[in-house]
PDB file of C-alpha atoms in Angstrom:
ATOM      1  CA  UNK A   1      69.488  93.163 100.596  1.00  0.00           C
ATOM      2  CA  UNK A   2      68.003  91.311 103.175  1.00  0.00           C
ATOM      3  CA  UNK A   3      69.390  87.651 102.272  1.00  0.00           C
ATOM      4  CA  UNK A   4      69.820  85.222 104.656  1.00  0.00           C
ATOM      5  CA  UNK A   5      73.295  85.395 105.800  1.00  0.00           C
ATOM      6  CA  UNK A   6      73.113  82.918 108.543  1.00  0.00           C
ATOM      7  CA  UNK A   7      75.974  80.065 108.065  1.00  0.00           C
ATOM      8  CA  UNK A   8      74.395  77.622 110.653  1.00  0.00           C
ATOM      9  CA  UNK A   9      73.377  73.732 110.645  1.00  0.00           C
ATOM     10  CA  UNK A  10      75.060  72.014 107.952  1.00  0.00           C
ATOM     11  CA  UNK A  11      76.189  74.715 105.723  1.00  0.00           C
ATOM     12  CA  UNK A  12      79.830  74.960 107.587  1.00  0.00           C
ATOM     13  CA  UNK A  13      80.525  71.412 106.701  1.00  0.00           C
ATOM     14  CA  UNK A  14      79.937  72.170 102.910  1.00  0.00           C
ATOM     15  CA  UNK A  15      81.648  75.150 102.793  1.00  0.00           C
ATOM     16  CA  UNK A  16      84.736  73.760 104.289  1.00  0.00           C
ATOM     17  CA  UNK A  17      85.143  70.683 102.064  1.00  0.00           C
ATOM     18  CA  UNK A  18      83.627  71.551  99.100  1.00  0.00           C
ATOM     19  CA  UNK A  19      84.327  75.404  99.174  1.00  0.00           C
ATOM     20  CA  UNK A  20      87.611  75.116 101.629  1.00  0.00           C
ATOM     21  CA  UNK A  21      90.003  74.004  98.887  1.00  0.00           C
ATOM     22  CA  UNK A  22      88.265  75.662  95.786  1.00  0.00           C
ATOM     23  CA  UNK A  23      87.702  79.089  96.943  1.00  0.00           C
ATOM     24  CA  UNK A  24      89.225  79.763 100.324  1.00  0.00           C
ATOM     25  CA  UNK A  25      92.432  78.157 100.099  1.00  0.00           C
ATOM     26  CA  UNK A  26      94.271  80.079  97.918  1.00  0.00           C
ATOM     27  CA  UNK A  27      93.468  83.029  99.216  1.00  0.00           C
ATOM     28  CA  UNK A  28      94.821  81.678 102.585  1.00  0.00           C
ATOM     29  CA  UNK A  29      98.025  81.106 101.387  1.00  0.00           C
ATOM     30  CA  UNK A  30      98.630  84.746  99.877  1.00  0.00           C
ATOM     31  CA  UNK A  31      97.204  86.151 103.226  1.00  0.00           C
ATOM     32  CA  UNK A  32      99.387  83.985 105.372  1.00  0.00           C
ATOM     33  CA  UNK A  33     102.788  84.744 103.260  1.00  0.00           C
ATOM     34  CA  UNK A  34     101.305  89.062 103.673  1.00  0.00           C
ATOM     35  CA  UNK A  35     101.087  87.985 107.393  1.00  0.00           C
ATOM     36  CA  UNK A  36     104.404  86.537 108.018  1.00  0.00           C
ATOM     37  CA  UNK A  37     106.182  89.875 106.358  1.00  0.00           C
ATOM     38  CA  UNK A  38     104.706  91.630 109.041  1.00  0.00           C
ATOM     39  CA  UNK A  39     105.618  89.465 111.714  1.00  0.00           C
ATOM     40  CA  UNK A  40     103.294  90.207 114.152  1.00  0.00           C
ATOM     41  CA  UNK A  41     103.861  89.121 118.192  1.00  0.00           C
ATOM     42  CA  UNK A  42      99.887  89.644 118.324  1.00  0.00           C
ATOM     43  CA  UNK A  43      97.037  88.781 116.204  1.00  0.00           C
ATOM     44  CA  UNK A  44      93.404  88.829 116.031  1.00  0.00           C
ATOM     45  CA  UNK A  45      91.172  87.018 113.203  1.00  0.00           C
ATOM     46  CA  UNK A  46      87.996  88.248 112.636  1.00  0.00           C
ATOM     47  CA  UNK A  47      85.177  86.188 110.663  1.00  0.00           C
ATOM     48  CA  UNK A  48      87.497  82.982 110.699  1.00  0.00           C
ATOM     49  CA  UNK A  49      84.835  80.825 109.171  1.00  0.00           C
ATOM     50  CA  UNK A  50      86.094  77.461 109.534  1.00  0.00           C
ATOM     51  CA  UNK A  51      89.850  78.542 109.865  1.00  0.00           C
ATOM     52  CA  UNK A  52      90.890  78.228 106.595  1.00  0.00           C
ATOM     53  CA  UNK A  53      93.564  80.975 107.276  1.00  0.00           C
ATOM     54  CA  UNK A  54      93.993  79.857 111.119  1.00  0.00           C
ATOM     55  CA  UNK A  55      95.681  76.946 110.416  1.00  0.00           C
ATOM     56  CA  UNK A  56      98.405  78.937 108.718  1.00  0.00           C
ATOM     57  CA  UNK A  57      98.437  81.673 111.845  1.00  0.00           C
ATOM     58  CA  UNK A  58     100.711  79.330 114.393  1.00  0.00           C
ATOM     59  CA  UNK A  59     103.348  78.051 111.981  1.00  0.00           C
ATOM     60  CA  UNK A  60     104.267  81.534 110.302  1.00  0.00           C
ATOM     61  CA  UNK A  61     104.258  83.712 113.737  1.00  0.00           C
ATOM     62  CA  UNK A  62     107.229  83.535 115.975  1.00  0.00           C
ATOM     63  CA  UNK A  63     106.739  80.886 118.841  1.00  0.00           C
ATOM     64  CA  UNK A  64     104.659  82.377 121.791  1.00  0.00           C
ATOM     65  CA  UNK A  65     103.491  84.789 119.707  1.00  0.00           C
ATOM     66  CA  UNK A  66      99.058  85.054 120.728  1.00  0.00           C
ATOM     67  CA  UNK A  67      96.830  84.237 118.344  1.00  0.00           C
ATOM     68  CA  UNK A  68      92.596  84.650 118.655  1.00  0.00           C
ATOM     69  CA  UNK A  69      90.422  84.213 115.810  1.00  0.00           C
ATOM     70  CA  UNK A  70      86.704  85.091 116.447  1.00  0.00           C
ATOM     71  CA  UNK A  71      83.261  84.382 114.215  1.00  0.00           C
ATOM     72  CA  UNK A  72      79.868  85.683 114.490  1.00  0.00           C
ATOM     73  CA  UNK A  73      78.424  82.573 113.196  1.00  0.00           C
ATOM     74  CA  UNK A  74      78.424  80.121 116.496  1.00  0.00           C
ATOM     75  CA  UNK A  75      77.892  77.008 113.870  1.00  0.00           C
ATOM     76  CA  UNK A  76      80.637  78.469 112.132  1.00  0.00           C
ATOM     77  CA  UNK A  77      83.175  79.095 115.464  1.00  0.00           C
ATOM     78  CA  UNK A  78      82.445  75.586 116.776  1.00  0.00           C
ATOM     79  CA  UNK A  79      83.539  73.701 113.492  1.00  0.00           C
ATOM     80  CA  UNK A  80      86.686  75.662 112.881  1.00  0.00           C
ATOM     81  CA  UNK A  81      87.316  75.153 117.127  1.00  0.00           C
ATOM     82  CA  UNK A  82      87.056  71.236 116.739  1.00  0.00           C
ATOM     83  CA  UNK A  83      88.926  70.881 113.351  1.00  0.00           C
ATOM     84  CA  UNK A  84      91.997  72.799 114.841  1.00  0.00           C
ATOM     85  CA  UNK A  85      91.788  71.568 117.850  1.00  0.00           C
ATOM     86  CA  UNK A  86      95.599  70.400 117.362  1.00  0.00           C
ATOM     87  CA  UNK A  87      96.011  74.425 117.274  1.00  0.00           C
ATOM     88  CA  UNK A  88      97.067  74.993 121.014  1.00  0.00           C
ATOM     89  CA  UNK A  89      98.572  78.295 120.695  1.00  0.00           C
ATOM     90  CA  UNK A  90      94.747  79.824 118.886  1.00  0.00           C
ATOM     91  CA  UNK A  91      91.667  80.663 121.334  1.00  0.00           C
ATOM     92  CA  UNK A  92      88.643  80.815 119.375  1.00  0.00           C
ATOM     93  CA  UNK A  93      85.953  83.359 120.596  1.00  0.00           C
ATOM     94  CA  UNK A  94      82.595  84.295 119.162  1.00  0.00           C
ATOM     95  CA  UNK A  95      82.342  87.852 118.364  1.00  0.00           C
ATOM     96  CA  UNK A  96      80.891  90.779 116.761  1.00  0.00           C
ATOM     97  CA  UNK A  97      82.995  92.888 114.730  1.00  0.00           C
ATOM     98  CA  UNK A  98      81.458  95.398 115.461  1.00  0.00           C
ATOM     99  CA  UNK A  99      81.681  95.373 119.005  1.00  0.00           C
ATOM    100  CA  UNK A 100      84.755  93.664 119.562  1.00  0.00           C
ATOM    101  CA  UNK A 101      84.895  92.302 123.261  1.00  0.00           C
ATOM    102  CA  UNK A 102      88.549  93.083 123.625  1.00  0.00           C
ATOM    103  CA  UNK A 103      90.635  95.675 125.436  1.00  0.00           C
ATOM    104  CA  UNK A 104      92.224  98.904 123.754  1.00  0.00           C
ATOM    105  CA  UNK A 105      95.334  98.160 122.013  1.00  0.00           C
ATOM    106  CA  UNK A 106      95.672  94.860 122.638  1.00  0.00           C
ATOM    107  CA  UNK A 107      97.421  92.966 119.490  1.00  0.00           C
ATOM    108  CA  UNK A 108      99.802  94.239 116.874  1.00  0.00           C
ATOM    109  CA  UNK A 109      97.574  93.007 113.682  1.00  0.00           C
ATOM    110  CA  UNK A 110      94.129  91.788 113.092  1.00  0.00           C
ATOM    111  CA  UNK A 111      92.946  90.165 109.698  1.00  0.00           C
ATOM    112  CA  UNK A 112      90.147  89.146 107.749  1.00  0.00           C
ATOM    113  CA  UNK A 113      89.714  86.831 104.939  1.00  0.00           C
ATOM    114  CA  UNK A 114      86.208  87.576 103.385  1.00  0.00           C
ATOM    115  CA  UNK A 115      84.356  88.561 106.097  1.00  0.00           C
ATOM    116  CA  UNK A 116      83.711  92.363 105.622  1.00  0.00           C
ATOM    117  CA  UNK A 117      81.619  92.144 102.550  1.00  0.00           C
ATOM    118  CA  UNK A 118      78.902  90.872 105.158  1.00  0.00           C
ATOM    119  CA  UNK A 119      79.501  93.880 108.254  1.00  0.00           C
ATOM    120  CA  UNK A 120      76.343  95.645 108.144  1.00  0.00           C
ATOM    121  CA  UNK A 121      78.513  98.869 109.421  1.00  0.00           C
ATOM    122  CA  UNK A 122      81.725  98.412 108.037  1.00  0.00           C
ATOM    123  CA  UNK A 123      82.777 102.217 109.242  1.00  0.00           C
ATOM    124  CA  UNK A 124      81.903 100.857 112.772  1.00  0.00           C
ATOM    125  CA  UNK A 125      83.836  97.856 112.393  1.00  0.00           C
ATOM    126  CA  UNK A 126      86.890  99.334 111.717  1.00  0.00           C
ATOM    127  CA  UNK A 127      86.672 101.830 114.156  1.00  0.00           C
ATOM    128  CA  UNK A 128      86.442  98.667 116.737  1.00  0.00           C
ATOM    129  CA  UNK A 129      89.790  97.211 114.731  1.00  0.00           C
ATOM    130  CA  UNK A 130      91.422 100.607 115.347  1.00  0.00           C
ATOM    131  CA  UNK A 131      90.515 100.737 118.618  1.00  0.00           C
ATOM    132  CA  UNK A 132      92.083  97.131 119.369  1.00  0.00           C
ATOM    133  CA  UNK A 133      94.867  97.721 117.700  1.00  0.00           C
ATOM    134  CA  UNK A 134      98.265  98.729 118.919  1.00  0.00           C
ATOM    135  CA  UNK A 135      99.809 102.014 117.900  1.00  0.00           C
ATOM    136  CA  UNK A 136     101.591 101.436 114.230  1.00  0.00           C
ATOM    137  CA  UNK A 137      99.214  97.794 114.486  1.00  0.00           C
ATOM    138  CA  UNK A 138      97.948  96.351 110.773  1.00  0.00           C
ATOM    139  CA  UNK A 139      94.539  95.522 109.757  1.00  0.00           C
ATOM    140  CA  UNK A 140      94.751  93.219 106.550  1.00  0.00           C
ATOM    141  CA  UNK A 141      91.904  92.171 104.899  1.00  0.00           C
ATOM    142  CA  UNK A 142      90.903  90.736 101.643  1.00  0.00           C
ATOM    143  CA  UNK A 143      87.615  91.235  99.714  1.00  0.00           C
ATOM    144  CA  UNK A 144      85.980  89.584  96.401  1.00  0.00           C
ATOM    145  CA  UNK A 145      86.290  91.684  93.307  1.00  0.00           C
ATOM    146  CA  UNK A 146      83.362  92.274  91.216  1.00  0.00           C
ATOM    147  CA  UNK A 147      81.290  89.193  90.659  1.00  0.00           C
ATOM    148  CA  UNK A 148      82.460  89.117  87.291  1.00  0.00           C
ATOM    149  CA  UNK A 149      85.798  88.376  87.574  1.00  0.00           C
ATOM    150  CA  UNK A 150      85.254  85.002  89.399  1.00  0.00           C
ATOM    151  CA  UNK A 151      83.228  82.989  87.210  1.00  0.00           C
ATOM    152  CA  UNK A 152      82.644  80.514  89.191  1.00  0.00           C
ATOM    153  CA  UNK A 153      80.398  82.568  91.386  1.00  0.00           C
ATOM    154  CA  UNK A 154      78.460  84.172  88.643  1.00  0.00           C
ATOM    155  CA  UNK A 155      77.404  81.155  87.283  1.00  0.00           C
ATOM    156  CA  UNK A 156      75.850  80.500  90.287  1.00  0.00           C
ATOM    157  CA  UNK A 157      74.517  83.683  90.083  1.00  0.00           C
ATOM    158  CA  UNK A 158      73.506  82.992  85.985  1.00  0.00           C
ATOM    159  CA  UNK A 159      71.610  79.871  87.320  1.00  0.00           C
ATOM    160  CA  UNK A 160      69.416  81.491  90.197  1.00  0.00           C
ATOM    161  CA  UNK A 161      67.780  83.817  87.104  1.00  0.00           C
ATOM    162  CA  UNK A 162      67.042  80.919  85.365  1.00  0.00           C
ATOM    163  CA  UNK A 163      65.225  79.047  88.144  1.00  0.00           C
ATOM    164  CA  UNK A 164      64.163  82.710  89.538  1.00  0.00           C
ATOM    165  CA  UNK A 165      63.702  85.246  87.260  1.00  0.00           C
ATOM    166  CA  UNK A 166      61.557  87.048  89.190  1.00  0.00           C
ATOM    167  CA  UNK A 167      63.137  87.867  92.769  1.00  0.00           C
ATOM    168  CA  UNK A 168      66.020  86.535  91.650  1.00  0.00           C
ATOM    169  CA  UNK A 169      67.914  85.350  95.204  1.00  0.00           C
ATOM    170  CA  UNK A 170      70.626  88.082  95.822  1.00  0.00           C
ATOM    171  CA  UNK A 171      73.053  86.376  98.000  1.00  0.00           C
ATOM    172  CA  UNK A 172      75.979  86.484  95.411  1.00  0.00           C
ATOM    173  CA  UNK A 173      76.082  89.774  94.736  1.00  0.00           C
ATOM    174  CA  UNK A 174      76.086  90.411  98.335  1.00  0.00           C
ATOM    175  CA  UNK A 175      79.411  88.502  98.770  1.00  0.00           C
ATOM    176  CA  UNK A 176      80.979  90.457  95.827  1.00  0.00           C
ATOM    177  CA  UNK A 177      79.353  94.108  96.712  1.00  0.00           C
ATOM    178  CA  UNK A 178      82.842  95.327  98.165  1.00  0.00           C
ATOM    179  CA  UNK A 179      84.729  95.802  95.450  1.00  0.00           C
ATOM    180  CA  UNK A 180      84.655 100.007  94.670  1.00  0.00           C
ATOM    181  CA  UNK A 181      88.788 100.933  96.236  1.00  0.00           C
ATOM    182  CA  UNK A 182      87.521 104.507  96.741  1.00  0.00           C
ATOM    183  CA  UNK A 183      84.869 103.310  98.853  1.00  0.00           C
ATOM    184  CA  UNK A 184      87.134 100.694 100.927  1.00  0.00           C
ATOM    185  CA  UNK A 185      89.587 103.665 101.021  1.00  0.00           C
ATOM    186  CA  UNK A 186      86.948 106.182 102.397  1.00  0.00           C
ATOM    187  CA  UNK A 187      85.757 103.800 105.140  1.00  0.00           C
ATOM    188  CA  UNK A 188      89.007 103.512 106.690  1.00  0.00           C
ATOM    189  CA  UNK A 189      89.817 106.905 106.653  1.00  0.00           C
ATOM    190  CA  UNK A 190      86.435 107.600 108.593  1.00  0.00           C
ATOM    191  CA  UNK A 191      87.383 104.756 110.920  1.00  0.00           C
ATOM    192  CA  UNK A 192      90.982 107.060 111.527  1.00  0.00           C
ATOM    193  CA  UNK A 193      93.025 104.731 109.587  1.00  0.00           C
ATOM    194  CA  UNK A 194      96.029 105.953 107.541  1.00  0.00           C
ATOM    195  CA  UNK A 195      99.085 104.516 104.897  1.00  0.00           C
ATOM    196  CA  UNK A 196      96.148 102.365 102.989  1.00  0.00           C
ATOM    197  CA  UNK A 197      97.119  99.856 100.530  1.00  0.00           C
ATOM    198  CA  UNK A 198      94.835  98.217  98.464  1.00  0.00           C
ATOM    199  CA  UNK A 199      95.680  95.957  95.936  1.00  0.00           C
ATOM    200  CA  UNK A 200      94.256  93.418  93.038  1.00  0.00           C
ATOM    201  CA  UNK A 201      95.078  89.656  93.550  1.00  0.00           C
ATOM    202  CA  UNK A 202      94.394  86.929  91.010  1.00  0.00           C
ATOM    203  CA  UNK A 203      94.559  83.073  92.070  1.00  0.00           C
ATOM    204  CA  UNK A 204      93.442  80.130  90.418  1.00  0.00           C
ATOM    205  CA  UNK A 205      91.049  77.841  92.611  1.00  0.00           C
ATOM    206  CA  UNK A 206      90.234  74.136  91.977  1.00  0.00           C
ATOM    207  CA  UNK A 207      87.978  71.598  92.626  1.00  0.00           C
ATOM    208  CA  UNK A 208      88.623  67.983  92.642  1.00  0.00           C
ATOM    209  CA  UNK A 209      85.218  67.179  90.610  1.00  0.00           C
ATOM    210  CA  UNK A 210      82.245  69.581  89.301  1.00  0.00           C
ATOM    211  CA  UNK A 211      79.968  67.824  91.678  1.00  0.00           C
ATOM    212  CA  UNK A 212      81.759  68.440  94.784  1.00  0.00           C
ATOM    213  CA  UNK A 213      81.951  72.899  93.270  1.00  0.00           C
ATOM    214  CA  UNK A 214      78.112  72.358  92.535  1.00  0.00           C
ATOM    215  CA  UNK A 215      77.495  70.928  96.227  1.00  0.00           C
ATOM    216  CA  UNK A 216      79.043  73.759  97.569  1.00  0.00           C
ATOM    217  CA  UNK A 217      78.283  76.468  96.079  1.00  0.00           C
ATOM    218  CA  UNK A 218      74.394  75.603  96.937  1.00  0.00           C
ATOM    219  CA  UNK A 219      74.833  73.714  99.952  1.00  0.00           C
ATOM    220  CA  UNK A 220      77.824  75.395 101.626  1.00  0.00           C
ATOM    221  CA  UNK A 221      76.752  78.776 101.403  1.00  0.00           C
ATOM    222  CA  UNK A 222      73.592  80.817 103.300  1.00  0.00           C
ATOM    223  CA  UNK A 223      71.829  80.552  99.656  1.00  0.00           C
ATOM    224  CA  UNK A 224      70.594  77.034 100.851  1.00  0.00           C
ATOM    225  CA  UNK A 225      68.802  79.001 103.724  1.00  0.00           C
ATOM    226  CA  UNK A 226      66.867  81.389 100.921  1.00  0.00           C
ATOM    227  CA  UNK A 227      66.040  78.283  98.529  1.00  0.00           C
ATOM    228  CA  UNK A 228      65.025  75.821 101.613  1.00  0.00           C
ATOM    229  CA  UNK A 229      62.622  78.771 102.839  1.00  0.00           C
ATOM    230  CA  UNK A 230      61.491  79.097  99.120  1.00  0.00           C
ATOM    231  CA  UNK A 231      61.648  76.125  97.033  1.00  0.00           C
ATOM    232  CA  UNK A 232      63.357  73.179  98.677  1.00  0.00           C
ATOM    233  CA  UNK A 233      62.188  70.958  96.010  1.00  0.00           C
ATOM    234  CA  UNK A 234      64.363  72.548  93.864  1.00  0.00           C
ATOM    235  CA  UNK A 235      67.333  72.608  95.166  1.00  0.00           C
ATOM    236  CA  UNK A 236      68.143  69.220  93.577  1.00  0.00           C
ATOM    237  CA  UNK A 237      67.671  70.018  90.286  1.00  0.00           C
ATOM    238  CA  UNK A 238      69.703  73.386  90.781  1.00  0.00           C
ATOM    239  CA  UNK A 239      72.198  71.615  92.274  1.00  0.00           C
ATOM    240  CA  UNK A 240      72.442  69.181  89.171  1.00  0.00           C
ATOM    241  CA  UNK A 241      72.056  71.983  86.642  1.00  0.00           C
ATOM    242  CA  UNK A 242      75.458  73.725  88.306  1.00  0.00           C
ATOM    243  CA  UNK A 243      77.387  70.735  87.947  1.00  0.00           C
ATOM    244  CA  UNK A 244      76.460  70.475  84.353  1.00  0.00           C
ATOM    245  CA  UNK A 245      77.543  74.071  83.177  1.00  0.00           C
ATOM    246  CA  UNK A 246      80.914  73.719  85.310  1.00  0.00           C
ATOM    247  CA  UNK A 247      81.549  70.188  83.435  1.00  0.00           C
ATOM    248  CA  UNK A 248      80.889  72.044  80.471  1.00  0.00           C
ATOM    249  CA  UNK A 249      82.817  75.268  81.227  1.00  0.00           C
ATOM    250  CA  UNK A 250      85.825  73.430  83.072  1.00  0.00           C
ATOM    251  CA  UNK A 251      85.332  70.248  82.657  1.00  0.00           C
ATOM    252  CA  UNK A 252      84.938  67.392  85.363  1.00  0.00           C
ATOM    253  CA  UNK A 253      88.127  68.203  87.559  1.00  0.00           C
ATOM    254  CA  UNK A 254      88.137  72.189  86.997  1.00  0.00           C
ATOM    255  CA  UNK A 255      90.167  74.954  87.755  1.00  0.00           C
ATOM    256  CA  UNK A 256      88.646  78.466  87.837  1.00  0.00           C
ATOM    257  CA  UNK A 257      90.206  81.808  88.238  1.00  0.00           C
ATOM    258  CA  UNK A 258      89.486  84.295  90.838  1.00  0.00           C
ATOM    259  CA  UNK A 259      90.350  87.906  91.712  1.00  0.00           C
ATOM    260  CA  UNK A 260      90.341  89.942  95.079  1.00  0.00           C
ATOM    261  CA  UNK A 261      91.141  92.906  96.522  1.00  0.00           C
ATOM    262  CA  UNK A 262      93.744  92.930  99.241  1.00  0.00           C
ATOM    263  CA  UNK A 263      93.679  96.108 101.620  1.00  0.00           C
ATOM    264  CA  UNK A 264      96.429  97.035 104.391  1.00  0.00           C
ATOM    265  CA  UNK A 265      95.746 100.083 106.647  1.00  0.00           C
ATOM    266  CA  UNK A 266      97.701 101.074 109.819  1.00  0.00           C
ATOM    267  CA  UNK A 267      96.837 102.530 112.969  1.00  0.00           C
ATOM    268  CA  UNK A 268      98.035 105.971 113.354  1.00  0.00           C
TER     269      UNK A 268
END
């Protein structure tokens, strides 16, 4: 797929508002409560987006305990940096992934909330998590499940054949392409990781009006970077069509469910 994935100029503000609360947030809340069982004195965040999980990071870790959360995206890293600025005890860093530039060892647990789906080499980005990780050291991440069980996305999806039905723009099903266990499972194991755990989660997400879901589903996500290269003058019109089907489906303030995949590995 080559989509853009780029979330630069004004898509971070979408996605944070409009996306933040609808999609993200829940999410952030499971992964914080799975982070505070492990009680970690060391943590590193990888593909933070805005820091819809960051937030959480300093008030369910021990005091002291050191906290870095990293993004490839520099639009991305900058707006999470000045919302949270009132997060002293976080340094935010931009960084690769896959070529984390951290020493050997160096924290006790590093987690993602969907960022893996878009690691080119997954197998080479957890070998850099395993390599940054202390012995016995977590890596928790959580993944979309098949694009059919969160409607919410595949409607997007449903829309983009209708306005596209040849070429159809791809970026949803690149967001929900990591979904096979077997395949999650196999990765890690190449990367040397061991005691795997990967679970289904279901959460319900909500949006305060079918406008504000529409906005950014289009608008907040690197989809507005395909259609503005393609068709900008119908972005509008797409935008408008989305809110209609979620007013019908949900109606005007909606709540939608969602599904993931939460994995757990550990460092030998």
């Amino acid at each position: 797929m080559d989509e853009n994935t780029s979330f630069s100029g004004t898509i971070p503000f979408n996605y944070d508002n409009c996306l933040g609360p609808m999609l993200f947030e829940p999410f952030a809340i499971i992964m914080s409560q799975r982070i505070k069982a492990l009680a970690p004195d060391s943590i590193l965040e990888i593909a933070c987006g805005t820091g819809r999980l960051t937030k959480f990071l300093p008030k369910i870790l021990r005091e002291g305990a050191r906290v870095i959360a990293t993004d490839l995206n520099p639009a991305m890293i900058d707006y999470a940096r000045h919302k949270h600025l009132m997060l002293r005890d976080v340094a935010f860093f931009e960084a690769n992934a896959q070529a984390l530039p951290f020493d050997d060892g160096l924290v006790e647990c590093i987690v993602s909330q969907f960022g893996v789906m878009f690691f080119e080499d997954k197998v080479a980005a957890f070998k850099e998590a395993y390599r940054v990780l202390s012995p016995n050291g977590t890596l928790l991440f959580c993944v979309w499940d098949k694009l059919s069980a969160n409607p919410a996305s595949a409607t997007v999806q449903d829309i983009m054949k209708e306005f596209f039905p040849e070429n159809t723009p791809l970026f949803m099903y690149l967001q929900f392409s990591y979904f096979d266990d077997e395949v999650i499972r196999f990765d890690l194991e190449q990367a040397g990781f061991e005691k795997i755990k990967i679970s289904t989660v279901p959460a319900e997400g909500f949006s305060v009006e079918a406008a504000a879901a529409a906005q950014g589903m289009v608008y907040g996500t690197p989809l507005f970077n395909h259609l503005s290269d393609r068709a900008p003058a119908l972005i509008p019109a797409i935008v408008r069509k989305l809110e209609q089907t979620y007013t019908e489906k949900y109606g005007e303030r909606f709540a939608t469910p969602l599904r993931a995949l939460v994995v757990e590995a550990t460092k030998a």
